[in-house]
XYZ file of C-alpha atoms in Angstrom:
704
model
C 30.086 33.139 -16.331
C 29.601 29.381 -16.790
C 29.143 27.301 -13.663
C 30.651 24.181 -15.257
C 33.949 24.302 -13.298
C 32.034 24.487 -10.002
C 30.117 21.368 -10.938
C 33.355 19.545 -11.720
C 34.634 20.173 -8.202
C 32.315 17.418 -6.936
C 33.397 14.909 -9.569
C 36.382 12.578 -9.546
C 37.653 10.218 -12.195
C 38.217 6.574 -11.270
C 38.917 3.439 -13.201
C 36.671 0.381 -12.894
C 38.014 -2.798 -14.497
C 40.085 -0.737 -16.920
C 37.301 1.696 -17.873
C 37.532 5.348 -16.813
C 34.305 6.638 -15.226
C 33.205 9.745 -13.379
C 31.986 9.486 -9.815
C 30.673 11.863 -7.207
C 33.201 12.792 -4.553
C 32.539 10.735 -1.415
C 30.522 8.112 -3.324
C 31.093 4.519 -2.250
C 32.780 2.128 -4.645
C 29.723 -0.151 -4.796
C 27.531 2.732 -5.976
C 29.996 3.484 -8.773
C 30.300 -0.140 -9.866
C 26.512 -0.528 -9.861
C 26.198 2.569 -12.045
C 28.457 1.039 -14.715
C 27.006 -2.506 -14.403
C 30.158 -3.948 -12.863
C 28.456 -6.301 -10.437
C 29.923 -6.741 -6.989
C 28.328 -9.431 -4.774
C 26.843 -8.251 -1.489
C 24.612 -9.297 1.411
C 24.517 -6.585 4.045
C 24.500 -3.632 1.646
C 21.126 -2.163 0.636
C 20.697 1.123 -1.159
C 17.916 2.289 1.212
C 19.792 1.419 4.431
C 22.889 2.687 6.172
C 26.246 1.044 5.553
C 27.172 -1.753 7.946
C 30.022 -3.567 6.119
C 29.207 -6.731 8.069
C 29.341 -9.454 5.480
C 32.555 -8.544 3.586
C 31.178 -10.191 0.470
C 31.755 -7.030 -1.552
C 35.560 -7.096 -1.270
C 37.299 -5.621 -4.316
C 40.899 -4.962 -5.232
C 42.149 -1.383 -5.314
C 45.548 -0.655 -6.844
C 48.349 0.055 -4.348
C 46.201 -1.062 -1.411
C 47.673 -4.135 0.326
C 44.328 -5.782 1.174
C 40.965 -6.076 -0.594
C 38.533 -3.362 0.495
C 34.762 -3.535 1.159
C 33.152 -1.759 -1.770
C 30.127 -0.685 0.301
C 32.204 1.249 2.863
C 35.103 2.615 0.811
C 34.690 6.058 -0.785
C 36.229 6.710 -4.170
C 39.329 8.881 -4.519
C 40.776 10.662 -7.558
C 42.690 8.296 -9.798
C 41.561 5.176 -7.898
C 41.842 1.958 -9.923
C 39.238 -0.620 -8.909
C 39.212 -4.270 -9.933
C 36.010 -6.235 -9.311
C 36.909 -9.391 -11.236
C 40.632 -9.720 -10.642
C 41.998 -13.012 -9.264
C 42.675 -11.274 -5.964
C 39.125 -9.895 -5.684
C 37.545 -13.203 -6.672
C 39.691 -15.088 -4.165
C 38.643 -12.733 -1.377
C 34.967 -13.071 -2.297
C 35.203 -16.863 -2.417
C 36.928 -16.946 0.970
C 34.129 -14.817 2.446
C 31.504 -17.115 0.975
C 33.229 -20.151 2.504
C 33.249 -18.387 5.859
C 29.529 -17.518 5.627
C 28.617 -21.116 4.811
C 30.492 -22.567 7.802
C 27.459 -22.421 10.088
C 24.704 -22.285 7.487
C 22.530 -25.440 7.626
C 22.514 -25.865 3.806
C 18.829 -26.854 3.915
C 17.855 -25.400 0.550
C 15.397 -28.221 -0.326
C 13.105 -27.309 2.584
C 13.740 -23.564 2.752
C 11.004 -21.205 1.576
C 13.691 -18.893 0.239
C 14.925 -21.567 -2.160
C 14.911 -20.332 -5.724
C 15.085 -16.664 -4.760
C 17.809 -16.749 -2.096
C 20.736 -14.371 -2.488
C 23.020 -16.710 -0.560
C 22.035 -19.629 -2.775
C 22.595 -17.606 -5.939
C 26.011 -16.305 -4.912
C 27.112 -19.696 -3.591
C 26.725 -21.015 -7.133
C 29.281 -18.492 -8.331
C 31.575 -18.143 -5.346
C 31.134 -21.299 -3.265
C 33.259 -24.468 -3.147
C 32.020 -27.803 -4.432
C 32.915 -29.502 -1.140
C 33.013 -27.939 2.285
C 36.277 -28.149 4.208
C 34.495 -27.523 7.494
C 34.329 -30.620 9.719
C 33.609 -29.074 13.109
C 30.200 -28.935 14.758
C 27.872 -26.273 13.327
C 26.179 -23.594 15.376
C 22.485 -24.037 16.048
C 20.118 -21.213 17.026
C 16.677 -21.616 18.517
C 13.892 -20.222 16.340
C 11.771 -17.443 17.783
C 8.073 -16.695 17.581
C 7.955 -13.009 16.669
C 4.278 -12.822 15.721
C 1.737 -14.019 13.139
C 3.436 -12.462 10.104
C 7.117 -13.444 10.045
C 8.541 -16.931 10.530
C 12.106 -17.419 11.765
C 14.839 -19.954 11.045
C 17.679 -18.166 12.763
C 20.308 -20.870 12.215
C 20.343 -19.622 8.613
C 21.121 -16.045 9.686
C 24.403 -14.596 8.351
C 24.301 -11.473 10.587
C 23.866 -8.952 7.799
C 21.679 -6.853 10.179
C 19.456 -5.581 7.365
C 16.384 -6.336 9.477
C 17.808 -4.470 12.476
C 18.716 -1.400 10.430
C 15.316 -1.382 8.755
C 13.607 -1.036 12.118
C 15.914 1.733 13.265
C 16.056 3.725 10.035
C 12.850 3.084 8.093
C 10.172 1.927 10.525
C 11.363 4.165 13.340
C 11.010 1.476 15.995
C 13.669 -1.001 17.054
C 11.720 -4.240 17.165
C 14.809 -6.335 16.376
C 18.335 -6.117 17.726
C 21.438 -8.205 18.301
C 22.701 -10.089 21.343
C 26.024 -11.902 21.702
C 29.224 -11.583 19.680
C 31.013 -13.306 16.831
C 29.343 -16.421 15.451
C 27.256 -16.538 18.651
C 25.515 -13.283 17.833
C 21.745 -13.629 17.428
C 19.013 -11.429 15.992
C 16.260 -11.170 18.551
C 13.291 -9.165 19.801
C 13.257 -7.548 23.202
C 12.052 -10.036 25.835
C 9.890 -12.141 23.521
C 8.025 -9.209 22.020
C 6.343 -9.559 18.642
C 7.219 -7.781 15.418
C 4.018 -5.997 14.398
C 4.916 -2.550 13.074
C 2.741 -1.742 10.053
C 5.803 -2.061 7.756
C 7.379 -5.054 9.508
C 6.857 -7.495 6.641
C 9.563 -5.717 4.652
C 12.213 -7.549 6.658
C 11.137 -10.679 4.756
C 12.273 -9.098 1.487
C 15.408 -7.652 3.057
C 16.640 -10.967 4.461
C 19.174 -12.320 1.937
C 18.841 -15.862 3.288
C 15.922 -17.917 4.570
C 16.120 -16.711 8.170
C 12.976 -14.542 7.898
C 10.041 -15.671 5.782
C 6.342 -14.976 5.402
C 4.477 -17.061 7.970
C 1.128 -17.122 6.088
C 2.942 -18.193 2.902
C 5.232 -20.735 4.612
C 5.339 -24.087 2.782
C 2.541 -23.079 0.402
C 4.481 -22.936 -2.870
C 7.960 -22.706 -4.367
C 9.109 -19.600 -6.181
C 9.573 -21.340 -9.538
C 6.015 -22.654 -9.463
C 4.508 -19.166 -9.519
C 4.017 -16.568 -12.209
C 4.511 -12.894 -11.432
C 1.990 -10.165 -12.263
C 2.211 -6.405 -11.753
C -0.577 -4.881 -9.695
C -1.417 -1.966 -7.384
C -2.273 -1.995 -3.678
C -6.034 -1.583 -3.146
C -6.231 -0.195 0.403
C -5.112 3.423 0.648
C -4.369 6.546 -1.328
C -0.666 5.810 -1.934
C -1.158 3.101 -4.559
C 1.916 1.050 -3.699
C 3.288 -0.986 -6.606
C 3.098 -4.754 -6.082
C 3.873 -8.095 -7.648
C 1.175 -10.729 -7.277
C 2.534 -14.270 -7.327
C 0.095 -16.803 -8.724
C 0.177 -20.596 -8.963
C -2.331 -22.381 -11.172
C -4.605 -19.357 -11.157
C -4.584 -18.909 -7.360
C -3.046 -15.897 -5.635
C -0.313 -17.187 -3.316
C 1.429 -14.055 -2.038
C 2.114 -10.376 -2.646
C 5.545 -8.692 -2.635
C 6.704 -5.115 -3.347
C 7.557 -3.795 -6.787
C 10.093 -0.993 -6.720
C 8.882 2.468 -7.683
C 10.910 5.195 -6.021
C 8.279 7.808 -6.848
C 5.503 5.948 -5.033
C 6.479 3.292 -2.490
C 10.254 3.007 -3.065
C 10.999 -0.660 -2.259
C 8.591 -1.018 0.682
C 4.936 -1.916 1.195
C 2.707 -1.955 4.250
C 1.774 -5.190 5.996
C -1.868 -4.885 4.993
C -0.812 -4.591 1.343
C 1.385 -7.668 1.762
C -0.865 -9.993 3.757
C -4.429 -8.965 2.883
C -4.394 -11.398 -0.065
C -5.576 -14.070 2.378
C -8.970 -12.349 2.345
C -9.417 -13.164 -1.351
C -10.254 -16.742 -0.390
C -12.249 -16.078 2.763
C -14.953 -18.491 3.829
C -17.746 -16.162 2.709
C -16.586 -15.917 -0.911
C -19.455 -17.194 -3.050
C -19.285 -18.663 -6.533
C -22.633 -18.111 -8.249
C -25.216 -15.298 -8.346
C -27.829 -15.438 -5.620
C -31.460 -14.359 -6.036
C -33.958 -14.094 -3.173
C -37.263 -15.770 -4.059
C -40.106 -15.715 -1.521
C -37.627 -14.873 1.189
C -35.317 -17.781 0.331
C -31.938 -17.520 -1.364
C -31.474 -19.503 -4.570
C -28.441 -19.884 -6.768
C -29.078 -18.598 -10.274
C -27.239 -18.312 -13.539
C -25.841 -14.984 -14.638
C -28.434 -14.322 -17.308
C -31.357 -14.632 -14.863
C -29.659 -12.585 -12.137
C -28.671 -9.793 -14.528
C -32.120 -9.728 -16.155
C -33.720 -9.307 -12.742
C -31.198 -6.606 -11.858
C -31.868 -4.739 -15.103
C -35.615 -4.981 -14.552
C -35.305 -3.594 -11.017
C -33.144 -0.667 -12.163
C -35.307 0.073 -15.211
C -38.427 0.097 -13.047
C -36.846 2.334 -10.416
C -35.404 4.760 -12.971
C -34.548 8.070 -11.309
C -35.363 6.538 -7.911
C -32.273 4.339 -8.128
C -29.326 4.852 -5.768
C -25.810 3.458 -5.589
C -23.171 3.162 -2.879
C -19.726 2.248 -4.152
C -16.455 1.583 -2.366
C -13.758 4.274 -2.718
C -11.414 1.345 -3.459
C -13.331 0.191 -6.545
C -11.453 0.634 -9.814
C -11.709 3.724 -11.959
C -13.507 1.715 -14.631
C -16.097 0.415 -12.166
C -16.763 3.922 -10.875
C -17.160 5.299 -14.372
C -19.519 2.595 -15.614
C -21.700 2.603 -12.501
C -21.921 6.391 -12.655
C -22.876 6.217 -16.332
C -25.661 3.712 -15.617
C -27.114 5.888 -12.841
C -27.007 9.059 -14.967
C -28.618 7.276 -17.919
C -31.416 6.213 -15.596
C -31.906 9.850 -14.673
C -30.482 9.491 -11.169
C -27.715 11.393 -9.393
C -28.070 9.300 -6.244
C -24.566 7.860 -6.274
C -21.771 8.296 -3.726
C -18.442 6.782 -2.700
C -17.926 8.983 0.401
C -19.319 6.369 2.735
C -17.629 7.522 5.939
C -18.342 11.220 5.527
C -20.891 12.918 7.764
C -20.774 16.594 6.760
C -22.145 17.304 3.295
C -23.243 20.861 4.078
C -20.683 22.455 1.786
C -19.876 19.638 -0.617
C -19.996 22.148 -3.464
C -16.806 23.609 -2.020
C -14.899 20.313 -2.194
C -11.916 20.212 -4.553
C -12.747 18.743 -7.956
C -10.216 15.977 -7.400
C -9.120 15.505 -3.782
C -5.465 14.770 -3.182
C -2.231 15.787 -1.503
C -1.642 18.818 -3.693
C 1.913 17.609 -4.267
C 3.725 14.410 -5.160
C 4.696 11.750 -2.650
C 8.369 12.390 -3.325
C 7.877 16.143 -2.781
C 6.279 15.514 0.600
C 9.532 14.341 2.127
C 11.280 17.533 0.956
C 8.923 19.863 2.854
C 10.500 21.651 5.807
C 7.273 21.877 7.833
C 4.167 19.673 7.799
C 0.971 20.082 9.833
C -1.168 16.947 10.207
C -4.759 17.772 11.094
C -7.100 15.087 12.426
C -5.028 12.208 11.125
C -3.955 8.806 12.355
C -1.567 8.688 9.430
C -0.013 5.324 10.258
C -3.447 3.684 10.007
C -4.776 5.735 7.105
C -1.761 5.414 4.801
C 1.332 3.736 6.294
C 3.541 4.520 3.303
C 2.497 8.160 3.485
C 3.484 8.150 7.152
C 6.852 6.764 6.028
C 7.323 9.761 3.705
C 6.471 12.177 6.511
C 8.915 10.385 8.794
C 11.647 10.777 6.162
C 10.918 14.507 6.133
C 11.210 14.575 9.939
C 14.514 12.683 9.869
C 15.805 15.168 7.268
C 15.088 18.012 9.679
C 11.521 19.069 8.874
C 9.292 20.220 11.698
C 6.177 18.060 12.018
C 3.173 19.371 13.910
C 0.021 17.465 14.823
C -3.341 19.062 15.571
C -5.852 16.428 16.581
C -8.493 15.328 19.036
C -6.561 12.188 19.986
C -2.920 11.429 20.684
C -1.135 8.912 18.460
C 2.454 7.644 18.386
C 4.068 8.760 15.145
C 7.556 7.268 15.805
C 9.193 10.590 15.064
C 9.367 13.899 16.951
C 6.226 16.016 16.602
C 4.973 19.304 17.917
C 1.634 18.158 19.273
C -1.513 20.068 20.186
C -4.533 18.074 21.282
C -7.927 19.790 21.272
C -11.337 18.699 22.460
C -13.701 16.912 20.090
C -15.463 19.385 17.841
C -12.835 22.123 18.221
C -10.523 21.354 15.297
C -12.051 24.081 13.152
C -11.744 26.674 15.905
C -8.114 25.736 16.560
C -7.281 26.053 12.859
C -9.065 29.385 12.624
C -7.075 30.694 15.587
C -3.840 29.604 13.893
C -4.872 31.398 10.696
C -5.440 34.779 12.360
C -2.584 34.809 14.879
C 1.178 34.927 14.633
C 1.611 33.457 18.107
C 2.152 29.861 19.135
C 4.662 27.192 18.254
C 2.654 25.578 15.407
C 1.986 28.953 13.778
C 5.651 29.875 14.094
C 6.697 26.552 12.575
C 4.523 27.065 9.494
C 5.234 30.785 9.206
C 9.012 30.366 9.275
C 9.089 27.440 6.843
C 9.944 27.939 3.178
C 7.968 24.926 1.951
C 5.176 24.142 4.449
C 2.334 21.686 3.869
C -0.963 21.037 5.639
C -2.605 17.610 5.399
C -6.183 16.966 6.472
C -6.481 13.374 7.617
C -9.483 11.109 7.734
C -10.477 11.979 11.285
C -10.918 15.555 10.091
C -12.745 14.534 6.937
C -15.288 12.363 8.751
C -15.917 15.064 11.335
C -19.430 16.570 11.431
C -17.676 19.936 11.097
C -15.556 19.035 8.093
C -16.759 21.994 6.021
C -15.548 24.447 8.631
C -12.319 22.482 9.200
C -11.562 22.565 5.485
C -12.321 26.279 5.263
C -10.149 27.130 8.285
C -7.312 24.952 6.958
C -7.504 26.807 3.629
C -7.286 30.127 5.466
C -4.229 28.887 7.362
C -2.636 27.665 4.129
C -3.093 31.105 2.551
C -1.717 32.854 5.633
C 1.414 30.678 5.763
C 1.960 29.937 2.072
C 1.419 26.223 2.711
C 0.140 23.590 0.328
C -3.210 22.170 1.461
C -3.788 18.478 0.834
C -6.162 15.674 1.803
C -5.365 12.121 2.884
C -8.149 10.555 0.851
C -10.166 7.486 1.805
C -9.620 4.145 0.061
C -7.433 3.417 -2.936
C -9.324 5.449 -5.490
C -11.158 8.455 -4.058
C -9.436 10.698 -6.607
C -10.503 8.337 -9.396
C -14.064 8.279 -8.063
C -14.202 12.090 -8.269
C -12.878 11.985 -11.831
C -15.390 9.287 -12.787
C -18.285 11.212 -11.269
C -19.628 8.880 -8.581
C -20.816 11.898 -6.613
C -24.374 13.173 -6.186
C -23.446 16.768 -7.047
C -20.835 16.284 -9.765
C -20.511 14.259 -12.911
C -17.517 13.089 -14.915
C -14.512 15.347 -14.516
C -15.946 17.165 -11.518
C -18.568 19.052 -13.538
C -21.443 20.292 -11.358
C -24.891 18.793 -11.956
C -28.015 20.915 -11.982
C -29.953 19.004 -9.366
C -27.742 17.057 -6.910
C -28.957 13.652 -5.821
C -28.879 11.915 -2.467
C -25.524 11.520 -0.756
C -24.402 8.446 1.175
C -25.720 9.779 4.486
C -29.121 10.469 2.921
C -29.387 7.023 1.371
C -28.375 5.324 4.609
C -30.273 7.664 6.875
C -33.789 7.107 5.563
C -34.018 10.476 3.796
C -35.911 9.891 0.616
C -36.947 6.347 -0.140
C -35.368 4.649 -3.130
C -37.012 1.971 -5.234
C -33.671 0.284 -5.945
C -30.144 0.571 -4.614
C -26.849 -0.878 -5.846
C -24.244 -1.632 -3.174
C -20.925 -2.091 -4.969
C -17.825 -3.567 -3.324
C -18.558 -2.416 0.217
C -20.259 -3.457 3.444
C -22.175 -0.330 4.536
C -22.723 -1.543 8.078
C -18.915 -1.582 8.517
C -17.669 0.836 5.863
C -20.025 3.786 6.330
C -20.690 6.428 8.938
C -24.149 4.941 9.456
C -22.620 1.830 11.036
C -25.073 -0.904 12.113
C -27.999 1.445 11.423
C -27.242 0.954 7.720
C -28.744 -2.525 7.880
C -32.212 -1.240 8.723
C -31.919 1.606 6.230
C -30.941 -0.719 3.400
C -33.723 -3.136 4.231
C -36.173 -0.268 3.674
C -34.764 0.763 0.282
C -36.840 -1.377 -2.059
C -34.759 -3.723 -4.198
C -31.122 -3.911 -3.062
C -28.555 -5.365 -5.455
C -25.166 -6.187 -3.925
C -22.255 -6.489 -6.328
C -19.516 -7.946 -4.194
C -16.928 -10.714 -3.837
C -18.331 -11.769 -0.452
C -21.864 -12.651 0.649
C -22.115 -11.940 4.376
C -24.945 -12.951 6.687
C -25.863 -9.287 7.111
C -25.970 -8.800 3.357
C -28.295 -11.749 2.961
C -30.732 -9.999 5.309
C -31.169 -6.790 3.332
C -30.220 -7.726 -0.244
C -32.490 -9.133 -2.947
C -29.829 -10.010 -5.523
C -26.140 -10.700 -4.907
C -23.767 -10.744 -7.875
C -20.259 -12.215 -7.380
C -17.383 -10.133 -8.743
C -13.633 -10.540 -8.576
C -11.394 -8.830 -6.075
C -8.693 -6.387 -7.164
C -6.412 -9.367 -7.860
C -8.926 -10.926 -10.247
C -9.740 -7.974 -12.460
C -8.077 -5.364 -14.619
C -8.462 -1.748 -13.646
C -6.937 1.566 -12.680
C -6.401 3.377 -9.384
C -5.686 7.109 -9.153
C -3.614 7.825 -6.060
C -3.546 10.951 -3.891
C -0.903 12.655 -6.040
C -3.078 12.175 -9.144
C -1.066 9.320 -10.644
C -3.055 6.902 -12.844
C -1.841 3.332 -12.295
C -3.371 0.521 -14.324
C -3.029 -3.186 -13.636
C -4.229 -6.455 -15.092
C -5.972 -9.384 -13.485
C -3.491 -11.715 -11.821
C -5.535 -14.599 -10.380
C -8.441 -16.579 -11.784
C -11.793 -15.404 -10.346
C -13.382 -17.739 -7.817
C -16.178 -19.880 -9.239
C -18.373 -17.899 -11.637
C -17.307 -14.492 -10.310
C -16.725 -11.903 -13.018
C -14.713 -8.660 -13.088
C -16.851 -5.805 -11.807
C -16.449 -3.671 -14.937
C -17.694 -6.567 -17.105
C -20.793 -7.005 -14.953
C -21.572 -3.296 -15.315
C -20.866 -3.391 -19.050
C -23.349 -6.226 -19.575
C -25.864 -4.513 -17.301
C -25.617 -1.436 -19.511
C -26.319 -3.611 -22.545
C -29.391 -5.132 -20.899
C -30.652 -1.640 -20.099
C -30.227 -0.737 -23.800
C -27.813 2.084 -22.987
C -25.705 3.511 -25.792
C -21.924 3.215 -25.752
C -21.592 0.090 -23.599
C -19.705 -1.958 -26.187
C -16.388 -2.063 -24.336
C -14.128 -5.018 -25.070
C -11.564 -4.315 -22.353
C -10.992 -2.295 -19.212
C -8.435 -0.254 -21.154
C -11.186 1.002 -23.479
C -13.204 2.197 -20.487
C -10.154 3.925 -19.015
C -9.214 5.616 -22.277
C -12.751 6.907 -22.794
C -12.763 8.468 -19.344
C -9.265 9.895 -19.827
C -10.444 11.632 -22.997
C -13.384 13.165 -21.087
C -11.293 14.584 -18.236
C -8.572 16.200 -20.281
C -9.338 19.562 -18.703
C -10.947 19.975 -15.297
C -12.943 22.967 -14.018
C -11.214 25.148 -11.464
C -11.748 24.298 -7.820
C -14.630 26.252 -6.311
C -14.131 29.035 -3.846
C -14.530 27.852 -0.283
C -17.535 29.012 1.655
C -17.837 29.113 5.419
C -20.926 27.000 5.868
C -22.232 25.593 9.098
C -21.522 21.939 9.775
C -24.173 19.337 9.250
C -25.772 17.798 12.286
C -24.138 14.421 12.749
C -22.481 12.349 15.407
C -18.708 12.407 15.559
C -17.101 9.528 13.720
C -13.773 7.807 14.063
C -11.693 6.177 11.366
C -11.273 2.383 11.276
C -8.226 0.763 12.780
C -5.272 -0.263 10.644
C -6.573 -3.770 9.902
C -10.292 -2.945 9.722
C -10.135 -0.518 6.850
C -11.953 -2.451 4.106
C -13.589 -5.851 3.446
C -10.417 -7.478 2.091
C -8.244 -6.523 5.067
C -10.909 -7.614 7.541
C -10.828 -11.118 6.069
C -7.067 -11.690 6.333
C -6.505 -14.101 9.272
C -2.875 -13.134 9.918
C -3.709 -9.420 10.101
C -6.649 -10.171 12.369
C -4.295 -11.972 14.746
C -1.945 -8.976 14.755
C -4.847 -6.640 15.524
C -5.989 -8.886 18.352
C -2.483 -9.374 19.717
C -2.772 -13.145 19.291
C -0.060 -15.579 18.385
C -0.311 -17.700 15.282
C -1.331 -21.157 16.402
C -1.457 -22.677 12.924
C 0.812 -25.751 12.848
C 3.729 -25.381 10.460
C 2.906 -26.817 7.073
C -0.866 -26.713 7.649
C -3.023 -24.271 5.721
C -4.964 -21.941 7.983
């Protein structure tokens, strides 16, 4: 029997501006009008937030109803006739606009929102030429709510988008309302700051100029900037962004909607880390150390010396590369090392246990899509500070919790997840034992949660992956996944750990995860003094801060023969151990591809002009390959590099069977804090002030 009639039970027919359309029963009028491109103006309504019906801008006429109705809060009914452009609807919308402008300061010429302000845009269509209001306007004192968001609360129209975002999306009520009527104010609780890792999204949500980006304030106008699509470079989610550029300089970053990845939100470090692009230690020309003194050099000399050093070292060459480098950079650097006869290349800088690296998945990842994660009915987080590792991933897990999923946390430290969790804290070094116990027992609340779920998932976070017992943790987690029918996934490090595995920047695997006959030195070996190298390339990272070796990396690198740093920034520490420093562009200044934790390839183009004589990293490696007389280094674009790699990884070998190896001997490691995760984030002044709990003391209008 056909199920078509059952499907029709949820559908009603309505008429929108004379056109008959089908709508879902219970659907709000504004959703139906949006679906048929019958625009209804709005301020408080947002598709990702609950309905407030505060602004009344979305009033429409409905036949046989005596008064206009708010489209955002009125469900459709069978046979309903809706008029969005009737004289009655337009009159109601214009009256609402006049009401909203009564207390608005009308300071568009000095407002940062000018040119992209929803109130400004709608006032052009629904506002009066001359105000009839002659009384005194309300004035509201501005508030200092932290280093990230500036306030001009006299402009506020009380849409409460910012308040609802905190309650519904962030999970923490940093903003609320006090007072009533036109005296109502949006405020924090007793002068507290707004510093949740997603707090910057209230800037985008604000339909007027009440909330703006403090680092961007008075830097540029919207119409002066060009917009470029790019991808966030900090974590495994790969949030979609727009980079706004003026005269070749990156001015700000805003979210680009992609419901399958980041929806309409981005984390604060994705939004504000752009400040690090122009940090004080950016350098403009290649540097070569001669007789212990640094000298600026032209590119040809610096690259010739680099090629000579690598050619001389041959198989005794090593490379450390950031897990946030682009796919193209990983692939080309890996190719150079292999052509030299070396497998000493690694991007797993923070890892300490390499005892069973042969058992690692070919391409680490979540094992499911980001959108699927929020549909799971039970999730176990193991050794993860998820809000620091991947804030947008934490948002997906929170959505699952809000939808009714049971979330369990097994960790050595207690963190606030902003949603209910079933928590079990174990002593350091006992994660593997706790997981093994869960795999063999049917007792306990966490085991019951996973065992009773229909769609459970287990995620190993970074604290588990940098553990000296990671091999045993991974094995025990796999056993638990088999016992409960759960999907096992990994919260990978950096923006491109999956891409690095595909590109082959691993000592034991080449392109596409294919095993090599004789594995080379891993990151811990190269930074731990095991096996001296005649040359080492440090690409896009600061090992003393980005590796498990920590400060000890400085001494280890100084002992590694010739060290070539390929980096946007030349630090004092780097100048101590390096012999050649080559300036490359940041993610905003180069084209490339990131592969996120769900396996999605996302390419982007260069948005800003590189600083000084800096060059895109893939171009530097391409030319270096030419100087080394390597075949196949005739790439004209990053797309050619990407397409070549894509053709080579069409089919991947099956993941190896997991062995139960003993952990390597290493000291326990932690994972960096939210705003210390990579070189770019560390150089963003506003994020540094948030991390330190400091207020922004930069005078308004003055560049920090």
